[in-house]
Short mmCIF file of C-alpha atoms (C1' of nucleotides) in Angstrom, two decimals:
data_model
loop_
_atom_site.label_atom_id
_atom_site.label_comp_id
_atom_site.label_asym_id
_atom_site.label_seq_id
_atom_site.Cartn_x
_atom_site.Cartn_y
_atom_site.Cartn_z
CA MET A 1 -31.43 -44.06 23.90
CA SER A 2 -34.49 -43.29 21.85
CA ILE A 3 -34.19 -39.64 22.87
CA VAL A 4 -30.68 -39.55 21.48
CA ALA A 5 -31.91 -41.15 18.30
CA LEU A 6 -34.77 -38.65 18.01
CA THR A 7 -32.64 -35.56 18.52
CA LYS A 8 -29.81 -36.82 16.37
CA VAL A 9 -29.14 -34.58 13.42
CA PRO A 10 -27.06 -35.66 10.44
CA ARG A 11 -23.62 -34.04 10.37
CA PRO A 12 -23.33 -31.15 7.97
CA SER A 13 -21.02 -31.49 5.00
CA LYS A 14 -17.44 -30.31 5.32
CA GLU A 15 -18.27 -27.25 3.23
CA GLN A 16 -21.32 -26.35 5.29
CA ARG A 17 -19.36 -26.73 8.51
CA ILE A 18 -16.60 -24.46 7.22
CA ASP A 19 -19.17 -21.89 6.13
CA THR A 20 -20.80 -21.96 9.56
CA ILE A 21 -17.48 -21.52 11.34
CA VAL A 22 -16.32 -18.70 9.06
CA GLU A 23 -19.62 -16.88 9.43
CA SER A 24 -19.50 -17.17 13.22
CA ALA A 25 -15.90 -16.03 13.19
CA ARG A 26 -16.83 -13.03 11.03
CA LYS A 27 -19.59 -12.07 13.45
CA VAL A 28 -17.42 -12.40 16.56
CA PHE A 29 -14.30 -10.79 15.08
CA CYS A 30 -16.28 -7.87 13.67
CA ALA A 31 -18.01 -7.35 17.01
CA CYS A 32 -14.99 -7.76 19.33
CA GLY A 33 -11.89 -7.53 17.14
CA PHE A 34 -9.37 -10.28 16.54
CA GLU A 35 -7.64 -10.20 19.94
CA LYS A 36 -10.74 -10.00 22.09
CA GLY A 37 -12.88 -12.29 19.97
CA SER A 38 -12.34 -15.70 21.56
CA ILE A 39 -12.43 -19.16 20.05
CA VAL A 40 -14.90 -20.14 22.78
CA ASP A 41 -17.30 -17.42 21.56
CA ILE A 42 -16.94 -18.47 17.95
CA ALA A 43 -17.49 -22.14 18.81
CA ALA A 44 -20.53 -21.24 20.92
CA ASP A 45 -22.01 -19.15 18.09
CA ALA A 46 -21.42 -21.97 15.63
CA GLY A 47 -22.86 -24.51 18.10
CA ILE A 48 -19.74 -26.68 18.16
CA ALA A 49 -16.80 -27.41 20.46
CA GLU A 50 -13.59 -25.38 20.27
CA GLY A 51 -11.57 -28.39 19.22
CA THR A 52 -13.64 -28.78 16.06
CA ILE A 53 -12.44 -25.44 14.73
CA TYR A 54 -8.88 -26.74 14.79
CA ARG A 55 -9.83 -29.61 12.54
CA TYR A 56 -10.72 -27.16 9.78
CA PHE A 57 -8.48 -24.18 10.45
CA ASP A 58 -4.85 -23.67 11.28
CA GLY A 59 -5.55 -21.78 14.50
CA LYS A 60 -7.19 -18.45 15.17
CA ARG A 61 -5.09 -16.56 12.66
CA GLY A 62 -5.97 -18.96 9.85
CA LEU A 63 -9.62 -18.48 10.64
CA LEU A 64 -9.23 -14.70 10.39
CA ASP A 65 -7.46 -15.12 7.07
CA GLU A 66 -10.41 -17.02 5.62
CA VAL A 67 -12.83 -14.34 6.85
CA LEU A 68 -10.71 -11.65 5.16
CA ARG A 69 -10.24 -13.68 2.00
CA ARG A 70 -13.99 -13.96 1.52
CA HIS A 71 -14.51 -10.26 2.22
CA TYR A 72 -11.91 -9.07 -0.29
CA ALA A 73 -12.97 -11.55 -2.97
CA ALA A 74 -16.20 -9.63 -3.52
CA ILE A 75 -14.36 -6.32 -3.80
CA PHE A 76 -11.82 -7.65 -6.29
CA ASP A 77 -14.56 -9.21 -8.40
CA ASP A 78 -16.24 -5.83 -8.52
CA ILE A 79 -13.05 -4.01 -9.46
CA GLN A 80 -12.13 -6.50 -12.15
CA GLN A 81 -15.53 -6.08 -13.73
CA THR A 82 -15.68 -2.27 -13.56
CA LEU A 83 -12.14 -0.97 -14.02
CA PRO A 84 -11.58 -1.86 -17.70
CA ALA A 85 -14.78 -0.08 -18.67
CA ILE A 86 -13.59 3.29 -17.35
CA GLU A 87 -11.79 5.72 -19.66
CA GLY A 88 -8.77 7.73 -18.52
CA TYR A 89 -6.09 7.14 -15.90
CA GLY A 90 -7.42 9.84 -13.58
CA ASN A 91 -10.94 8.44 -13.73
CA ARG A 92 -9.81 4.90 -12.98
CA LEU A 93 -7.76 6.17 -10.04
CA ARG A 94 -10.82 8.03 -8.86
CA TYR A 95 -12.94 4.88 -9.16
CA LEU A 96 -10.46 2.86 -7.09
CA ILE A 97 -10.48 5.50 -4.35
CA ARG A 98 -14.27 5.53 -4.36
CA ARG A 99 -14.53 1.74 -4.30
CA VAL A 100 -12.34 1.51 -1.20
CA LEU A 101 -14.33 4.25 0.54
CA LEU A 102 -17.50 2.34 -0.31
CA ALA A 103 -16.10 -0.85 1.24
CA ILE A 104 -15.11 1.08 4.35
CA SER A 105 -18.40 2.83 4.85
CA SER A 106 -20.66 -0.10 4.01
CA ASP A 107 -19.39 -2.55 6.65
CA ARG A 108 -18.29 -0.92 9.86
CA GLY A 109 -17.46 -4.16 11.65
CA MET A 110 -15.23 -5.39 8.86
CA CYS A 111 -13.71 -1.94 8.57
CA GLY A 112 -12.65 -2.08 12.22
CA LEU A 113 -11.32 -5.60 11.91
CA ILE A 114 -9.20 -4.75 8.86
CA THR A 115 -8.07 -1.38 10.17
CA ARG A 116 -6.64 -3.03 13.27
CA ASP A 117 -5.17 -5.99 11.44
CA LEU A 118 -3.27 -3.80 8.98
CA ARG A 119 -0.76 -2.90 11.66
CA GLN A 120 0.24 -6.35 12.89
CA PHE A 121 3.66 -7.65 12.04
CA ASP A 122 4.58 -10.17 14.68
CA THR A 123 3.74 -13.06 12.41
CA THR A 124 6.32 -14.40 10.02
CA GLN A 125 4.29 -13.65 6.92
CA PRO A 126 2.32 -10.44 6.42
CA SER A 127 -1.35 -10.48 7.30
CA LEU A 128 -3.77 -11.19 4.49
CA ALA A 129 -5.42 -7.79 4.87
CA GLN A 130 -2.05 -6.23 4.29
CA SER A 131 -1.27 -8.07 1.10
CA LEU A 132 -4.81 -7.68 -0.24
CA ASN A 133 -4.76 -3.94 0.47
CA HIS A 134 -1.39 -3.84 -1.18
CA GLN A 135 -2.97 -5.36 -4.30
CA ILE A 136 -5.29 -2.38 -4.53
CA GLY A 137 -2.31 -0.08 -4.07
CA ILE A 138 -0.63 -1.78 -7.02
CA LEU A 139 -3.70 -1.18 -9.18
CA MET A 140 -3.51 2.51 -8.28
CA ALA A 141 0.23 2.66 -8.97
CA ASP A 142 -0.31 1.04 -12.36
CA GLU A 143 -2.71 3.80 -13.38
CA ILE A 144 -0.29 6.48 -12.22
CA LYS A 145 2.66 4.90 -14.02
CA ALA A 146 0.68 4.54 -17.23
CA GLY A 147 -0.53 8.12 -16.87
CA ILE A 148 3.03 9.35 -16.50
CA LYS A 149 4.14 7.40 -19.56
CA ARG A 150 1.34 8.86 -21.69
CA GLY A 151 2.04 12.37 -20.39
CA ASP A 152 -1.24 12.80 -18.48
CA PHE A 153 0.71 13.10 -15.22
CA ARG A 154 3.88 14.99 -14.40
CA SER A 155 7.03 12.94 -14.93
CA ASP A 156 8.66 13.94 -11.62
CA VAL A 157 5.92 12.23 -9.63
CA SER A 158 6.81 9.21 -7.43
CA PRO A 159 3.99 6.67 -7.93
CA GLY A 160 4.89 4.80 -4.76
CA ILE A 161 4.72 7.86 -2.54
CA VAL A 162 1.47 9.02 -4.12
CA CYS A 163 -0.06 5.58 -3.55
CA ASP A 164 1.13 5.65 0.06
CA MET A 165 -0.55 9.00 0.47
CA ILE A 166 -3.82 7.80 -1.03
CA GLY A 167 -3.78 4.48 0.81
CA GLY A 168 -2.64 6.04 4.06
CA GLY A 169 -5.25 8.75 3.80
CA LEU A 170 -7.97 6.17 3.22
CA GLU A 171 -6.74 4.23 6.25
CA LEU A 172 -6.85 7.28 8.46
CA ILE A 173 -10.35 8.05 7.23
CA ALA A 174 -11.37 4.48 8.04
CA TRP A 175 -9.82 4.79 11.46
CA SER A 176 -11.55 8.05 12.25
CA TYR A 177 -14.83 6.51 11.04
CA MET A 178 -14.31 3.71 13.55
CA THR A 179 -13.56 6.03 16.43
CA ASN A 180 -16.02 8.86 15.88
CA GLY A 181 -18.72 6.80 14.19
CA LYS A 182 -19.86 9.62 11.92
CA ALA A 183 -21.00 8.32 8.54
CA ILE A 184 -18.63 8.88 5.60
CA ASP A 185 -19.86 11.04 2.72
CA VAL A 186 -18.32 8.81 0.07
CA ASP A 187 -18.69 11.22 -2.84
CA LYS A 188 -17.48 14.24 -0.97
CA VAL A 189 -14.39 12.46 0.32
CA THR A 190 -13.72 10.87 -3.07
CA ASN A 191 -13.79 14.33 -4.61
CA ALA A 192 -11.52 15.84 -1.97
CA ILE A 193 -8.89 13.12 -2.34
CA SER A 194 -9.08 12.98 -6.12
CA ARG A 195 -8.88 16.73 -6.44
CA THR A 196 -5.88 16.97 -4.15
CA VAL A 197 -4.04 14.12 -5.82
CA LEU A 198 -4.90 14.98 -9.42
CA SER A 199 -4.18 18.65 -9.19
CA GLY A 200 -0.87 17.58 -7.74
CA ILE A 201 0.13 15.11 -10.37
CA GLU A 202 -1.87 16.10 -13.43
CA SER A 203 -0.05 18.38 -15.84
CA ASN A 204 -1.78 21.61 -14.95
CA ASN A 205 -3.99 22.66 -17.85
CA ALA A 206 -5.49 25.66 -16.12
CA THR A 207 -2.10 27.22 -15.56
CA THR A 208 -1.01 26.34 -19.07
CA ALA A 209 -4.15 27.91 -20.51
CA SER A 210 -3.77 31.17 -18.61
CA LEU A 211 -0.08 31.29 -19.53
CA ALA A 212 -1.04 30.71 -23.16
CA SER A 213 -3.38 33.70 -23.13
CA LEU A 214 -0.57 35.82 -21.67
CA VAL A 215 1.75 34.67 -24.44
CA THR A 216 -0.92 35.64 -26.98
CA ARG A 217 -1.06 39.12 -25.49
CA LEU A 218 2.75 39.30 -25.65
CA GLU A 219 2.69 38.25 -29.31
CA GLN A 220 0.06 40.86 -30.14
CA THR A 221 2.19 43.54 -28.44
CA ALA A 222 5.23 42.38 -30.35
CA ASP A 223 3.19 42.59 -33.58
CA ARG A 224 2.20 46.17 -32.73
CA LEU A 225 5.85 47.04 -32.09
CA ASP A 226 6.86 45.38 -35.36
CA SER A 227 4.33 47.30 -37.42
CA ALA A 228 5.29 50.60 -35.78
CA MET B 1 22.65 -12.95 58.34
CA SER B 2 25.91 -11.13 57.77
CA ILE B 3 25.71 -12.07 54.09
CA VAL B 4 22.30 -10.46 53.83
CA ALA B 5 23.67 -7.36 55.50
CA LEU B 6 26.66 -7.21 53.16
CA THR B 7 24.67 -7.59 49.96
CA LYS B 8 21.89 -5.28 51.09
CA VAL B 9 21.48 -2.31 48.80
CA PRO B 10 19.48 0.78 49.78
CA ARG B 11 16.18 1.07 47.95
CA PRO B 12 16.25 3.46 45.02
CA SER B 13 14.13 6.61 45.17
CA LYS B 14 10.63 6.55 43.75
CA GLU B 15 11.82 8.52 40.73
CA GLN B 16 14.77 6.22 40.05
CA ARG B 17 12.56 3.18 40.33
CA ILE B 18 10.06 4.63 37.86
CA ASP B 19 12.87 5.50 35.45
CA THR B 20 14.25 1.96 35.69
CA ILE B 21 10.86 0.41 35.04
CA VAL B 22 10.06 2.71 32.10
CA GLU B 23 13.45 2.09 30.52
CA SER B 24 13.05 -1.69 30.85
CA ALA B 25 9.54 -1.43 29.43
CA ARG B 26 10.83 0.62 26.49
CA LYS B 27 13.49 -2.00 25.77
CA VAL B 28 11.09 -4.93 25.99
CA PHE B 29 8.19 -3.28 24.12
CA CYS B 30 10.47 -2.05 21.34
CA ALA B 31 12.00 -5.50 20.98
CA CYS B 32 8.82 -7.60 21.20
CA GLY B 33 5.89 -5.22 20.71
CA PHE B 34 3.23 -4.40 23.25
CA GLU B 35 1.27 -7.67 23.10
CA LYS B 36 4.24 -10.03 23.15
CA GLY B 37 6.36 -8.02 25.57
CA SER B 38 5.44 -9.54 28.94
CA ILE B 39 5.39 -7.98 32.38
CA VAL B 40 7.58 -10.87 33.56
CA ASP B 41 10.25 -9.88 31.03
CA ILE B 42 10.08 -6.22 32.01
CA ALA B 43 10.29 -7.05 35.72
CA ALA B 44 13.23 -9.38 35.07
CA ASP B 45 15.04 -6.70 33.05
CA ALA B 46 14.45 -4.15 35.81
CA GLY B 47 15.53 -6.66 38.45
CA ILE B 48 12.26 -6.49 40.40
CA ALA B 49 9.12 -8.57 40.94
CA GLU B 50 6.07 -8.18 38.68
CA GLY B 51 3.94 -6.93 41.51
CA THR B 52 6.18 -3.93 42.05
CA ILE B 53 5.32 -2.58 38.60
CA TYR B 54 1.67 -2.38 39.65
CA ARG B 55 2.60 -0.13 42.58
CA TYR B 56 3.85 2.52 40.14
CA PHE B 57 1.78 1.95 37.01
CA ASP B 58 -1.85 1.37 36.24
CA GLY B 59 -1.25 -1.92 34.43
CA LYS B 60 0.58 -2.77 31.25
CA ARG B 61 -1.21 -0.14 29.18
CA GLY B 62 -0.32 2.66 31.60
CA LEU B 63 3.30 1.59 31.40
CA LEU B 64 3.20 1.81 27.61
CA ASP B 65 1.63 5.25 27.87
CA GLU B 66 4.54 6.53 29.94
CA VAL B 67 7.04 5.09 27.46
CA LEU B 68 5.25 6.87 24.62
CA ARG B 69 4.84 10.10 26.58
CA ARG B 70 8.59 10.33 27.12
CA HIS B 71 9.33 9.53 23.48
CA TYR B 72 6.98 12.19 22.09
CA ALA B 73 8.05 14.84 24.60
CA ALA B 74 11.45 15.15 22.93
CA ILE B 75 9.86 15.50 19.50
CA PHE B 76 7.40 18.17 20.62
CA ASP B 77 10.17 20.13 22.35
CA ASP B 78 12.10 20.09 19.11
CA ILE B 79 9.10 21.20 17.04
CA GLN B 80 8.19 23.99 19.44
CA GLN B 81 11.72 25.33 19.25
CA THR B 82 12.12 25.09 15.48
CA LEU B 83 8.73 25.77 13.91
CA PRO B 84 8.35 29.51 14.75
CA ALA B 85 11.74 30.23 13.18
CA ILE B 86 10.69 28.95 9.75
CA GLU B 87 9.24 31.37 7.17
CA GLY B 88 6.31 30.38 4.97
CA TYR B 89 3.41 27.97 5.37
CA GLY B 90 4.79 25.54 2.78
CA ASN B 91 8.20 25.47 4.44
CA ARG B 92 6.75 24.85 7.89
CA LEU B 93 4.60 22.03 6.50
CA ARG B 94 7.70 20.62 4.88
CA TYR B 95 9.60 20.80 8.17
CA LEU B 96 6.85 18.93 10.02
CA ILE B 97 6.87 16.17 7.41
CA ARG B 98 10.64 15.93 7.64
CA ARG B 99 10.63 15.89 11.45
CA VAL B 100 8.23 12.95 11.54
CA LEU B 101 10.28 11.06 8.97
CA LEU B 102 13.35 11.69 11.10
CA ALA B 103 11.62 10.29 14.20
CA ILE B 104 10.57 7.23 12.23
CA SER B 105 13.94 6.48 10.71
CA SER B 106 16.04 7.20 13.79
CA ASP B 107 14.43 4.69 16.18
CA ARG B 108 13.21 1.55 14.51
CA GLY B 109 12.04 -0.15 17.70
CA MET B 110 9.92 2.81 18.75
CA CYS B 111 8.66 3.15 15.18
CA GLY B 112 7.37 -0.41 15.28
CA LEU B 113 5.82 0.03 18.70
CA ILE B 114 3.97 3.20 17.65
CA THR B 115 3.00 1.92 14.24
CA ARG B 116 1.24 -1.04 15.81
CA ASP B 117 -0.30 0.93 18.62
CA LEU B 118 -1.86 3.50 16.28
CA ARG B 119 -4.50 1.01 15.23
CA GLN B 120 -5.84 -0.07 18.60
CA PHE B 121 -9.28 1.04 19.62
CA ASP B 122 -10.57 -1.52 22.06
CA THR B 123 -9.76 0.66 25.01
CA THR B 124 -12.26 3.25 26.15
CA GLN B 125 -9.95 6.18 25.55
CA PRO B 126 -7.73 6.53 22.48
CA SER B 127 -4.13 5.38 22.79
CA LEU B 128 -1.58 8.02 23.64
CA ALA B 129 0.29 7.48 20.37
CA GLN B 130 -2.95 8.26 18.58
CA SER B 131 -3.63 11.53 20.34
CA LEU B 132 0.03 12.61 20.19
CA ASN B 133 0.18 11.87 16.47
CA HIS B 134 -3.06 13.74 16.12
CA GLN B 135 -1.38 16.75 17.72
CA ILE B 136 1.17 16.80 14.92
CA GLY B 137 -1.67 16.51 12.39
CA ILE B 138 -3.27 19.59 13.96
CA LEU B 139 -0.02 21.53 13.57
CA MET B 140 -0.02 20.61 9.88
CA ALA B 141 -3.67 21.54 9.46
CA ASP B 142 -3.01 24.92 11.10
CA GLU B 143 -0.35 25.73 8.50
CA ILE B 144 -2.64 24.69 5.67
CA LYS B 145 -5.58 26.71 7.02
CA ALA B 146 -3.41 29.79 7.51
CA GLY B 147 -1.98 29.34 4.03
CA ILE B 148 -5.45 29.16 2.54
CA LYS B 149 -6.49 32.32 4.39
CA ARG B 150 -3.44 34.23 3.12
CA GLY B 151 -3.99 32.93 -0.41
CA ASP B 152 -0.84 30.82 -0.62
CA PHE B 153 -2.95 27.70 -1.00
CA ARG B 154 -6.04 27.07 -3.13
CA SER B 155 -9.26 27.81 -1.32
CA ASP B 156 -11.06 24.63 -2.43
CA VAL B 157 -8.59 22.45 -0.48
CA SER B 158 -9.84 20.37 2.46
CA PRO B 159 -7.19 20.71 5.20
CA GLY B 160 -8.45 17.63 7.04
CA ILE B 161 -8.20 15.37 4.01
CA VAL B 162 -4.79 16.71 3.05
CA CYS B 163 -3.54 16.06 6.60
CA ASP B 164 -4.97 12.55 6.48
CA MET B 165 -3.09 11.99 3.25
CA ILE B 166 0.18 13.29 4.66
CA GLY B 167 -0.20 11.49 8.00
CA GLY B 168 -1.46 8.31 6.39
CA GLY B 169 1.35 8.36 3.86
CA LEU B 170 3.92 8.77 6.62
CA GLU B 171 2.36 5.88 8.49
CA LEU B 172 2.52 3.62 5.47
CA ILE B 173 6.15 4.60 4.95
CA ALA B 174 6.85 3.77 8.60
CA TRP B 175 5.06 0.49 8.17
CA SER B 176 6.99 -0.48 5.07
CA TYR B 177 10.22 0.52 6.84
CA MET B 178 9.31 -1.92 9.61
CA THR B 179 8.53 -4.77 7.26
CA ASN B 180 11.25 -4.43 4.62
CA GLY B 181 13.90 -2.90 6.88
CA LYS B 182 15.40 -0.75 4.12
CA ALA B 183 16.65 2.58 5.48
CA ILE B 184 14.54 5.65 4.72
CA ASP B 185 16.13 8.41 2.61
CA VAL B 186 14.62 11.20 4.69
CA ASP B 187 15.34 14.04 2.30
CA LYS B 188 14.24 12.21 -0.80
CA VAL B 189 10.94 11.16 0.78
CA THR B 190 10.40 14.62 2.29
CA ASN B 191 10.81 16.09 -1.17
CA ALA B 192 8.49 13.60 -2.82
CA ILE B 193 5.69 14.18 -0.30
CA SER B 194 6.13 17.95 -0.15
CA ARG B 195 6.23 18.25 -3.91
CA THR B 196 3.10 16.15 -4.36
CA VAL B 197 1.19 17.99 -1.66
CA LEU B 198 2.36 21.50 -2.46
CA SER B 199 1.91 21.30 -6.19
CA GLY B 200 -1.54 20.07 -5.37
CA ILE B 201 -2.56 22.78 -2.97
CA GLU B 202 -0.28 25.69 -3.75
CA SER B 203 -2.03 28.24 -5.94
CA ASN B 204 -0.13 29.17 -9.07
CA ASN B 205 -1.66 32.62 -8.88
CA ALA B 206 1.60 34.19 -7.75
CA THR B 207 3.51 33.07 -10.83
CA THR B 208 0.66 33.92 -13.18
CA ALA B 209 0.13 37.30 -11.54
CA SER B 210 3.77 38.34 -11.85
CA LEU B 211 3.80 37.30 -15.51
CA ALA B 212 0.59 39.25 -16.06
CA SER B 213 2.10 42.40 -14.58
CA LEU B 214 5.13 42.00 -16.83
CA VAL B 215 2.89 41.74 -19.88
CA THR B 216 0.97 44.80 -18.78
CA ARG B 217 4.23 46.76 -18.46
CA LEU B 218 5.20 45.66 -21.96
CA GLU B 219 1.79 46.70 -23.30
CA GLN B 220 2.08 50.11 -21.66
CA THR B 221 5.53 50.54 -23.17
CA ALA B 222 4.11 49.64 -26.56
CA ASP B 223 1.34 52.20 -26.01
CA ARG B 224 3.92 54.89 -25.24
CA LEU B 225 5.88 54.02 -28.38
CA ASP B 226 2.61 54.09 -30.36
CA SER B 227 1.66 57.55 -29.22
CA ALA B 228 5.20 58.85 -29.82
"C1'" DT C 1 16.04 0.11 69.82
"C1'" DC C 2 11.69 -0.19 68.39
"C1'" DC C 3 7.65 0.44 65.59
"C1'" DA C 4 4.32 2.45 62.36
"C1'" DG C 5 4.25 3.20 57.71
"C1'" DT C 6 5.72 2.24 53.31
"C1'" DA C 7 7.63 -0.84 49.54
"C1'" DA C 8 8.43 -5.30 47.48
"C1'" DT C 9 7.38 -9.91 46.84
"C1'" DG C 10 5.70 -14.00 44.30
"C1'" DA C 11 2.13 -17.51 44.82
"C1'" DA C 12 -2.66 -17.52 43.51
"C1'" DT C 13 -6.36 -16.32 40.14
"C1'" DA C 14 -8.69 -15.92 35.95
"C1'" DG C 15 -8.77 -15.80 30.95
"C1'" DC C 16 -6.92 -17.23 26.79
"C1'" DA C 17 -5.42 -20.43 22.50
"C1'" DT C 18 -4.25 -24.79 21.58
"C1'" DT C 19 -3.74 -30.00 22.09
"C1'" DC C 20 -5.13 -34.69 22.35
"C1'" DA C 21 -7.05 -38.87 24.47
"C1'" DT C 22 -11.67 -40.19 24.37
"C1'" DT C 23 -16.24 -40.69 22.45
"C1'" DA C 24 -19.55 -40.42 18.55
"C1'" DT C 25 -20.83 -40.84 13.89
"C1'" DT C 26 -20.52 -42.28 9.07
"C1'" DC C 27 -20.29 -45.33 5.33
"C1'" DG C 28 -18.51 -49.07 2.50
"C1'" DT C 29 -18.68 -54.01 2.57
"C1'" DG C 30 -20.12 -58.81 3.72
"C1'" DC D 1 -29.13 -55.36 7.90
"C1'" DA D 2 -24.78 -55.56 10.84
"C1'" DC D 3 -20.13 -54.76 11.47
"C1'" DG D 4 -15.98 -52.15 12.02
"C1'" DA D 5 -12.42 -49.22 10.26
"C1'" DA D 6 -12.15 -44.47 9.16
"C1'" DT D 7 -13.44 -40.03 10.02
"C1'" DA D 8 -15.37 -36.18 12.98
"C1'" DA D 9 -16.36 -33.99 17.34
"C1'" DT D 10 -15.67 -33.35 22.02
"C1'" DG D 11 -14.08 -30.84 26.21
"C1'" DA D 12 -10.87 -31.47 29.97
"C1'" DA D 13 -5.97 -30.60 30.38
"C1'" DT D 14 -1.83 -27.67 29.29
"C1'" DG D 15 0.81 -23.74 29.25
"C1'" DC D 16 0.91 -19.05 28.61
"C1'" DT D 17 -0.71 -14.37 29.97
"C1'" DA D 18 -1.87 -9.95 33.13
"C1'" DT D 19 -3.31 -8.79 37.42
"C1'" DT D 20 -4.22 -9.15 42.57
"C1'" DC D 21 -3.21 -9.39 47.39
"C1'" DA D 22 -1.79 -11.57 51.72
"C1'" DT D 23 2.70 -11.82 53.38
"C1'" DT D 24 7.36 -10.32 54.17
"C1'" DA D 25 11.07 -6.75 54.15
"C1'" DC D 26 12.74 -2.34 54.71
"C1'" DT D 27 12.97 2.64 56.36
"C1'" DG D 28 13.17 6.74 59.08
"C1'" DG D 29 11.72 9.05 63.01
"C1'" DA D 30 10.86 8.94 68.30
#
DNA sequence: TCCAGTAATGAATAGCATTCATTATTCGTG
DNA sequence: CACGAATAATGAATGCTATTCATTACTGGA
C-alpha cells in the first residue's frame, strides 16, 4: 500500500496528456508510417494503455489528423507572415515553391508520412494532408490568376493545370527524396521549377526585346528606302 | 457418390487458374483498393479457397504486381508502336502526355488502384506501378534531352525537374479525377500541359532567326537600291 | 486398378484497431 | 478530514486481416 502511495504520480492535465499522445504518435507515425505504426507502439511510447488514446481521439485516423494539423499550422503561420511582404506575383509564387521544398527537406519523417497519406481516399472525407496541401495550391493559383489579370502572365494559361504541375512536381521530388535519401538542394530545385514555370507563363520579355530590335532595323531600312 | 461424380469438373490448367485469379484480383482491387480488397473476397470471386492463391502467388502484394504488370503491358505495347512514327521532340512529348491521360480516363478503377499504390514505400523494393510509371518518365526525359541537344529546347532546362512536373501534374489530375469523379477532357488537358511545358522549354530562336534572316534580306535589297 | 505426385482446402495462427466492463483517481462537499 | 459521485485509465476480449500448413482430393502414367 505504502509503495503504491509513494510511486503514485498525479495525473497530467487533459492538455498535457493530449500533447504526450500526439508527440508519441508523431514519432511512431514518422518512423513507421501510418499503416505500420500501431496504437500499441504509440501507447507504449506515451506510457499509457491503448484504451486511453480512444478517450481523447476518434481512432487512429483522428490521431494522425491532429499530428498533421500541428505540423501544417507552423507552415501556414510562416506563409501568412512572409507572403504579403513580397513584391510581384512571380516572386510570391517562387517563395511558395521554396517554402514547400523547405518543409519537405527539413523533416524527412513527416515528409514520408504526408507523401504516403496524400494518396488515400478510402475514407469518406479527404485526408487532412490533402486539404491542407490543397490550401497551398490555392495560394499559388491566386498569384497566377492575379498575374494573368494584371498582364504579367499570358492570358491563355490554365492556373489549375499549372498548379497541378507545380504541386505534382513537388510531390514527386518529395517522393524521390524519401526513396533515394539524397538531400534536396532547395535553392537549385526552386530555381529549376520557377524558371520552367515562369518562362512558360510569363509574357516573354526576351523574345519581345529581340523582336523589337528587329523591328527597329526594319524601320531604319524603310527610312533609307524612303529617303532614296 | 454419384452426385460427386456428376458435378465433378476437371481442374483448369495452371495458366487458366492464374488468369482467373488475376482477373478476380483486378476486379476486387479496383473496386475496393489494395488494402481493403481482401484475399477472402478474391478467392470467393474466383471460386477457390484462399490457400490456393498462395500456391500461385507470393502473397497479396505479388498478386497486385501481376495485375499491374498486365495493365501496363498494353500501354507499353501501344507506346512502342506509336512513338517512333511521330516527328519532332515536342510532338512525341505531347503524345506521351496524351497517352497517360487516356490510360487514366479510360479505366477509373485501375486509375484509383495505381494512384494509391504510387505512394507506398514500406516494402523493400519499389512498387511495380512506381517503376513502370518511372519508365514512362524516362521516355519523356529522353525526348527532352534529345530536344535540348538538337537545340529545339532551351539548354538551361532541367529534364528531370520538367519530367517531375509533367508526371506529378498527371498524377494530381488522376487523383482529382478519382475524388471528384468528373470526366477528364483528354484533349483539353493535353493541350494545357503541352502548352505550358513547351512554351517554357521550347527555344524561340527558330522564330527569331527566321525573322532576322528576313530583315537581312530586306537590308541587302535596300543596299542594292542604294548603290543603283 | 492402383499409386506417386501434384493441387486444393480451410482450420489454425498471429497481428491489428477498437470496445467496454472493471478498476483507479480526483475533487467538491459535509 | 472523509466520503462518494464523477471522471480517467486499464487491458482483456472482439472481430477483422493475411498467411501457413497438415489434411484431403485429384490426376495421369504404369
